[in-house]
Coordinates of C-alpha atoms and ligand atoms in Angstrom, one line a residue:
M1 CA 9.0 -19.1 4.7
S2 CA 8.7 -19.7 8.3
D3 CA 6.5 -22.4 9.3
P4 CA 3.2 -21.0 11.2
S5 CA 3.0 -24.1 13.0
L6 CA 6.1 -24.2 14.8
P7 CA 6.2 -22.3 18.1
V8 CA 8.3 -19.3 18.1
P9 CA 11.5 -20.5 20.6
A10 CA 12.4 -17.2 22.4
V11 CA 15.0 -19.1 23.9
A12 CA 17.7 -21.6 22.6
V13 CA 20.2 -24.2 24.2
I14 CA 23.6 -24.9 22.2
G15 CA 24.9 -28.1 23.4
G16 CA 28.6 -28.6 23.6
S17 CA 30.6 -31.8 24.1
G18 CA 28.7 -34.7 25.7
L19 CA 25.3 -32.9 24.7
Y20 CA 23.8 -33.7 21.7
R21 CA 20.3 -34.0 22.2
L22 CA 17.5 -32.0 24.4
F23 CA 14.3 -33.5 23.8
E24 CA 12.9 -37.1 24.1
P25 CA 12.9 -38.9 20.8
G26 CA 9.5 -38.4 18.9
T27 CA 8.8 -34.9 21.0
A28 CA 10.8 -32.4 18.8
R29 CA 10.6 -30.9 15.1
E30 CA 13.7 -30.8 13.1
V31 CA 14.2 -27.7 11.2
D32 CA 16.8 -27.4 8.5
V33 CA 17.5 -23.6 8.4
A34 CA 19.7 -22.4 5.4
T35 CA 21.7 -19.2 6.3
P36 CA 23.8 -16.8 4.2
Y37 CA 27.0 -18.0 6.0
G38 CA 26.4 -21.9 4.9
P39 CA 25.0 -24.8 7.0
P40 CA 24.9 -24.8 10.8
S41 CA 26.1 -27.7 12.7
G42 CA 22.8 -29.5 11.8
P43 CA 19.2 -29.2 12.0
V44 CA 17.7 -27.1 14.9
S45 CA 15.3 -29.2 16.8
V46 CA 12.3 -27.3 18.5
G47 CA 10.4 -28.5 21.3
T48 CA 9.4 -27.9 24.9
F49 CA 11.9 -27.5 27.6
G50 CA 11.8 -25.9 30.6
G51 CA 7.8 -25.3 30.1
R52 CA 8.4 -23.3 27.0
P53 CA 9.2 -23.5 23.2
V54 CA 13.0 -23.9 22.9
A55 CA 15.6 -24.4 19.9
F56 CA 18.3 -26.8 20.5
L57 CA 21.4 -27.1 18.2
A58 CA 24.5 -29.4 18.9
R59 CA 27.4 -27.4 18.4
H60 CA 29.5 -30.1 17.2
G61 CA 26.8 -31.7 15.2
A62 CA 25.4 -35.4 15.5
G63 CA 27.9 -37.7 16.7
H64 CA 30.2 -34.9 17.5
A65 CA 31.5 -34.6 13.8
L66 CA 32.8 -30.8 13.8
P67 CA 35.9 -30.1 15.7
P68 CA 36.1 -26.9 17.5
H69 CA 37.9 -24.8 14.8
R70 CA 35.3 -26.2 12.2
V71 CA 32.0 -25.2 14.2
N72 CA 30.0 -22.6 11.7
A73 CA 29.5 -20.0 14.6
R74 CA 27.9 -17.7 12.3
A75 CA 25.5 -20.1 10.6
N76 CA 24.5 -21.5 14.3
L77 CA 23.8 -18.2 15.6
W78 CA 22.0 -16.7 12.5
A79 CA 19.8 -20.0 12.3
L80 CA 18.5 -19.5 16.1
A81 CA 18.1 -16.1 15.4
S82 CA 15.9 -16.4 12.4
L83 CA 13.6 -18.6 14.3
G84 CA 12.8 -15.8 16.6
V85 CA 15.3 -16.8 19.4
R86 CA 16.4 -13.8 21.7
A87 CA 18.3 -15.6 24.5
V88 CA 20.8 -18.3 24.3
V89 CA 21.7 -20.6 27.0
S90 CA 25.2 -22.4 25.9
S91 CA 26.9 -25.5 27.6
T92 CA 30.5 -25.9 27.4
A93 CA 33.2 -28.3 29.0
V94 CA 36.1 -26.5 30.2
G95 CA 39.4 -27.2 31.8
S96 CA 40.4 -25.4 35.2
L97 CA 43.3 -23.0 35.3
D98 CA 42.8 -22.3 38.8
P99 CA 44.3 -24.7 41.5
T100 CA 41.2 -24.1 43.8
L101 CA 38.7 -25.0 40.9
A102 CA 38.1 -28.4 40.9
P103 CA 36.5 -30.7 38.1
G104 CA 32.8 -31.1 38.8
V105 CA 32.1 -27.5 39.5
F106 CA 29.7 -25.1 37.2
V107 CA 31.1 -22.0 36.3
V108 CA 29.1 -18.9 34.7
P109 CA 31.9 -17.0 33.1
D110 CA 31.6 -13.3 32.7
Q111 CA 34.6 -12.5 30.8
L112 CA 36.9 -13.9 27.6
I113 CA 40.0 -14.0 26.1
D114 CA 40.2 -14.8 22.7
R115 CA 43.4 -16.9 21.5
T116 CA 41.9 -18.6 18.5
T117 CA 43.1 -17.7 14.9
G118 CA 41.4 -17.6 11.5
R119 CA 37.6 -17.7 12.7
A120 CA 35.0 -15.9 10.9
D121 CA 34.0 -13.8 14.0
T122 CA 31.7 -11.0 12.9
Y123 CA 29.0 -10.7 10.6
F124 CA 30.2 -7.2 9.6
D125 CA 33.3 -8.1 7.6
G126 CA 32.0 -6.5 4.4
A127 CA 31.9 -10.0 2.7
P128 CA 30.0 -9.8 -0.5
G129 CA 26.4 -10.8 0.0
G130 CA 27.1 -10.3 3.7
A131 CA 26.0 -7.8 6.1
S132 CA 26.5 -4.1 4.9
G133 CA 28.3 -1.2 7.1
V134 CA 30.8 -0.9 9.7
E135 CA 29.8 -1.9 13.0
H136 CA 32.0 -2.3 16.2
L137 CA 30.6 -4.4 18.8
A138 CA 30.4 -3.4 22.4
A139 CA 32.3 -6.1 24.1
A140 CA 33.3 -5.0 27.4
D141 CA 30.8 -7.2 29.2
P142 CA 30.4 -10.4 26.4
F143 CA 28.0 -12.3 28.3
C144 CA 24.6 -11.0 29.1
P145 CA 24.6 -9.5 32.8
Q146 CA 21.0 -10.4 33.5
L147 CA 21.0 -13.7 31.6
R148 CA 24.0 -14.4 34.1
A149 CA 22.1 -13.2 37.2
V150 CA 19.1 -15.4 36.4
A151 CA 21.4 -18.4 35.8
L152 CA 23.2 -18.0 38.9
E153 CA 20.0 -17.9 40.8
A154 CA 18.6 -20.9 39.0
L155 CA 21.9 -22.8 39.7
R156 CA 22.1 -22.0 43.5
A157 CA 18.4 -22.7 43.9
A158 CA 19.2 -26.0 42.8
G159 CA 21.9 -26.3 45.2
E160 CA 25.0 -26.0 43.1
E161 CA 28.1 -24.6 44.5
V162 CA 28.4 -22.5 41.6
R163 CA 31.6 -20.2 40.6
D164 CA 29.7 -17.0 39.6
A165 CA 32.3 -15.1 37.9
A166 CA 35.5 -16.4 35.8
T167 CA 37.4 -15.3 32.7
T168 CA 37.3 -18.0 30.0
V169 CA 40.3 -18.2 27.5
V170 CA 39.5 -19.8 24.3
V171 CA 42.3 -21.5 22.4
Q172 CA 42.2 -22.7 18.8
G173 CA 42.4 -26.4 19.4
P174 CA 41.8 -29.2 18.2
R175 CA 44.9 -29.9 20.3
F176 CA 45.0 -29.1 24.4
S177 CA 47.3 -26.6 25.7
T178 CA 51.0 -27.0 26.8
R179 CA 51.9 -26.9 30.0
A180 CA 53.6 -23.4 29.4
E181 CA 50.6 -22.0 27.6
S182 CA 48.6 -23.2 30.4
R183 CA 50.7 -21.4 32.8
W184 CA 50.8 -18.5 30.8
Y185 CA 47.0 -18.1 30.3
R186 CA 46.6 -18.5 34.2
A187 CA 49.1 -15.5 34.5
A188 CA 47.2 -13.7 32.1
G189 CA 44.1 -13.8 34.4
A190 CA 42.2 -16.9 32.8
D191 CA 40.2 -19.1 35.3
I192 CA 39.1 -21.6 32.6
V193 CA 40.1 -22.9 29.1
N194 CA 37.7 -24.0 26.3
M195 CA 37.9 -24.1 22.5
T196 CA 34.5 -22.8 21.5
Q197 CA 33.4 -19.8 23.3
Y198 CA 34.8 -17.8 20.8
P199 CA 33.2 -16.5 18.3
E200 CA 30.1 -17.9 19.5
T201 CA 29.6 -15.3 22.3
V202 CA 30.2 -12.2 20.2
L203 CA 28.4 -13.3 17.3
A204 CA 25.3 -13.8 19.5
A205 CA 25.9 -10.3 20.7
E206 CA 26.2 -8.9 17.3
L207 CA 22.7 -10.4 16.4
G208 CA 21.3 -8.9 19.3
L209 CA 20.9 -12.0 21.4
G210 CA 21.6 -12.3 24.8
L211 CA 23.9 -15.3 25.9
V212 CA 24.7 -17.0 29.1
N213 CA 27.3 -20.0 29.2
L214 CA 27.3 -22.8 31.7
S215 CA 30.6 -24.3 31.9
F216 CA 31.1 -27.7 33.3
V217 CA 34.9 -28.0 34.7
T218 CA 35.7 -31.5 33.5
D219 CA 39.8 -31.3 34.2
T220 CA 42.6 -29.5 35.4
D221 CA 44.5 -28.2 32.6
A222 CA 48.3 -29.2 31.9
G223 CA 50.5 -27.2 34.0
V224 CA 48.1 -26.0 36.5
L225 CA 49.1 -28.2 39.6
P226 CA 53.1 -28.4 40.3
G227 CA 54.3 -31.8 40.0
E228 CA 51.3 -33.6 39.0
A229 CA 51.2 -35.4 35.6
D230 CA 47.8 -33.9 34.7
A231 CA 46.7 -33.4 31.3
A232 CA 43.4 -32.9 29.5
D233 CA 42.2 -35.7 27.3
A234 CA 39.2 -35.8 25.1
A235 CA 37.9 -39.2 26.4
L236 CA 38.3 -37.9 29.8
V237 CA 36.2 -34.8 29.2
L238 CA 33.6 -36.8 27.2
E239 CA 33.5 -39.6 30.1
R240 CA 33.1 -36.7 32.8
M241 CA 30.4 -34.6 30.6
A242 CA 28.3 -37.9 30.1
A243 CA 28.3 -38.4 34.0
A244 CA 27.2 -35.1 34.6
Q245 CA 24.3 -35.1 31.8
P246 CA 21.5 -35.3 34.1
R247 CA 22.7 -32.6 36.1
L248 CA 23.4 -30.4 33.2
L249 CA 20.0 -31.2 31.8
A250 CA 18.2 -30.5 35.3
L251 CA 20.1 -27.0 35.4
L252 CA 19.5 -26.1 31.8
G253 CA 15.7 -26.6 32.6
A254 CA 16.0 -24.6 35.5
V255 CA 17.5 -21.6 33.7
V256 CA 15.4 -21.8 30.6
A257 CA 12.4 -21.7 32.8
A258 CA 14.0 -18.7 34.5
V259 CA 14.4 -16.6 31.4
P260 CA 11.7 -13.7 31.8
D261 CA 9.2 -13.8 29.2
D262 CA 9.7 -10.3 28.2
Y263 CA 13.6 -10.5 27.9
E264 CA 15.5 -8.2 25.3
A265 CA 19.2 -8.3 25.3
R266 CA 21.1 -5.4 25.7
E267 CA 21.9 -3.5 22.4
L268 CA 25.6 -3.8 21.7
V269 CA 25.4 -2.8 18.2
P270 CA 22.5 -0.7 16.8
R271 CA 19.5 -2.8 16.4
T272 CA 18.9 -1.6 12.9
A273 CA 22.4 -3.1 12.2
S274 CA 21.5 -6.6 13.6
R275 CA 18.2 -6.3 11.5
R276 CA 20.3 -5.8 8.4
V277 CA 22.1 -9.1 8.8
L278 CA 18.7 -11.2 9.4
A279 CA 17.3 -9.2 6.7
L280 CA 19.8 -11.0 4.0
A281 CA 17.4 -14.1 4.2
P282 CA 14.4 -13.1 5.7
V283 CA 12.3 -15.6 7.6
D284 CA 8.9 -14.2 8.8
G285 CA 8.7 -12.9 12.1
A286 CA 12.5 -13.0 12.8
A287 CA 13.5 -9.4 12.3
Ligands
LIG301 C1 35.9 -33.5 23.6 S1 37.3 -32.4 24.4 C2 37.6 -30.9 23.9 C3 36.4 -30.0 23.3 O1 35.2 -30.0 24.5 C4 34.9 -28.6 24.8 O2 33.8 -28.7 23.9 P1 32.6 -27.7 23.9 O3 33.2 -26.1 24.2 O4 31.8 -27.7 22.9 O5 31.7 -28.2 25.2 C5 36.1 -28.0 23.8 O6 35.6 -26.9 23.6 C6 36.6 -28.7 22.5 O7 35.7 -28.5 21.6
ADE302 N1 41.6 -28.9 29.3 C1 40.9 -28.0 28.2 N2 41.2 -27.5 27.6 C2 40.5 -26.8 26.3 N3 39.3 -27.2 26.1 C3 38.8 -28.0 27.2 N4 37.6 -28.3 27.2 C4 37.5 -29.3 28.4 N5 38.7 -29.3 29.1 C5 39.5 -28.6 28.2

């Protein structure tokens, strides 16, 4: 049963590397949400952010305990949807594959290439106890165009020189790419590289949630700048995310505040099918 004293958060923030907390200590409620897909990365915090009730989940868990390939994205998105979330603003750290895209810039990707393997990437997989039926997500535009427009306007209003479209390639990790892989992804049309945007992005869409991603470029990926000895490393990524945190929080707040109250995501699988997923373990008011 849902807790009637808990405000319904229509918007969620998923925090990536370097973002493990959204609310000041003592100002949010922590909710443990059980899901048919196992436990999410941690408790969901519900508090006020950007002037509205917001749910927050740290993708890698407290203390960055979960590597990218072990993040249970199905449980994470399900937990957020079951609390009433309709719009997700996710943050990620990314490497640049474009010599003209320098570290320190925010990117709002519009396309995605999946290079992960073996991740549970659908609710409609016929698993016993899982969602029933055969559904095919319309994934041509995996990030919500309406939320992307909202985010771009908010970032520009905040004075950011944002890259307003980009293709993100999602690699399996936890290792970074070789120089040859990096050059291959670039040749295939990718602008940025990351380890977590898949399957998170498409799972949100399967549940009928709109998702927009704020990617912060922390590094230039190996092999991008000829002759340079550049190579991403986790310490550098985390150091740069820590330095960018005040900026990231301010931008997330501006984006969250700008999501229209009546926002409804596009229907990329029939709503009846998304509801069938959520109905597996109903939470009052979620379906
Ligand atoms: C800590 S370095 C690699 C790590 O950083 C990115 O995390 P996230 O996408 O959650 O911001 C990348 O995807 C890797 O998981
Ligand atoms: N270069 C890189 N490759 C993959 N994921 C990243 N996250 C941040 N930088 C990255």
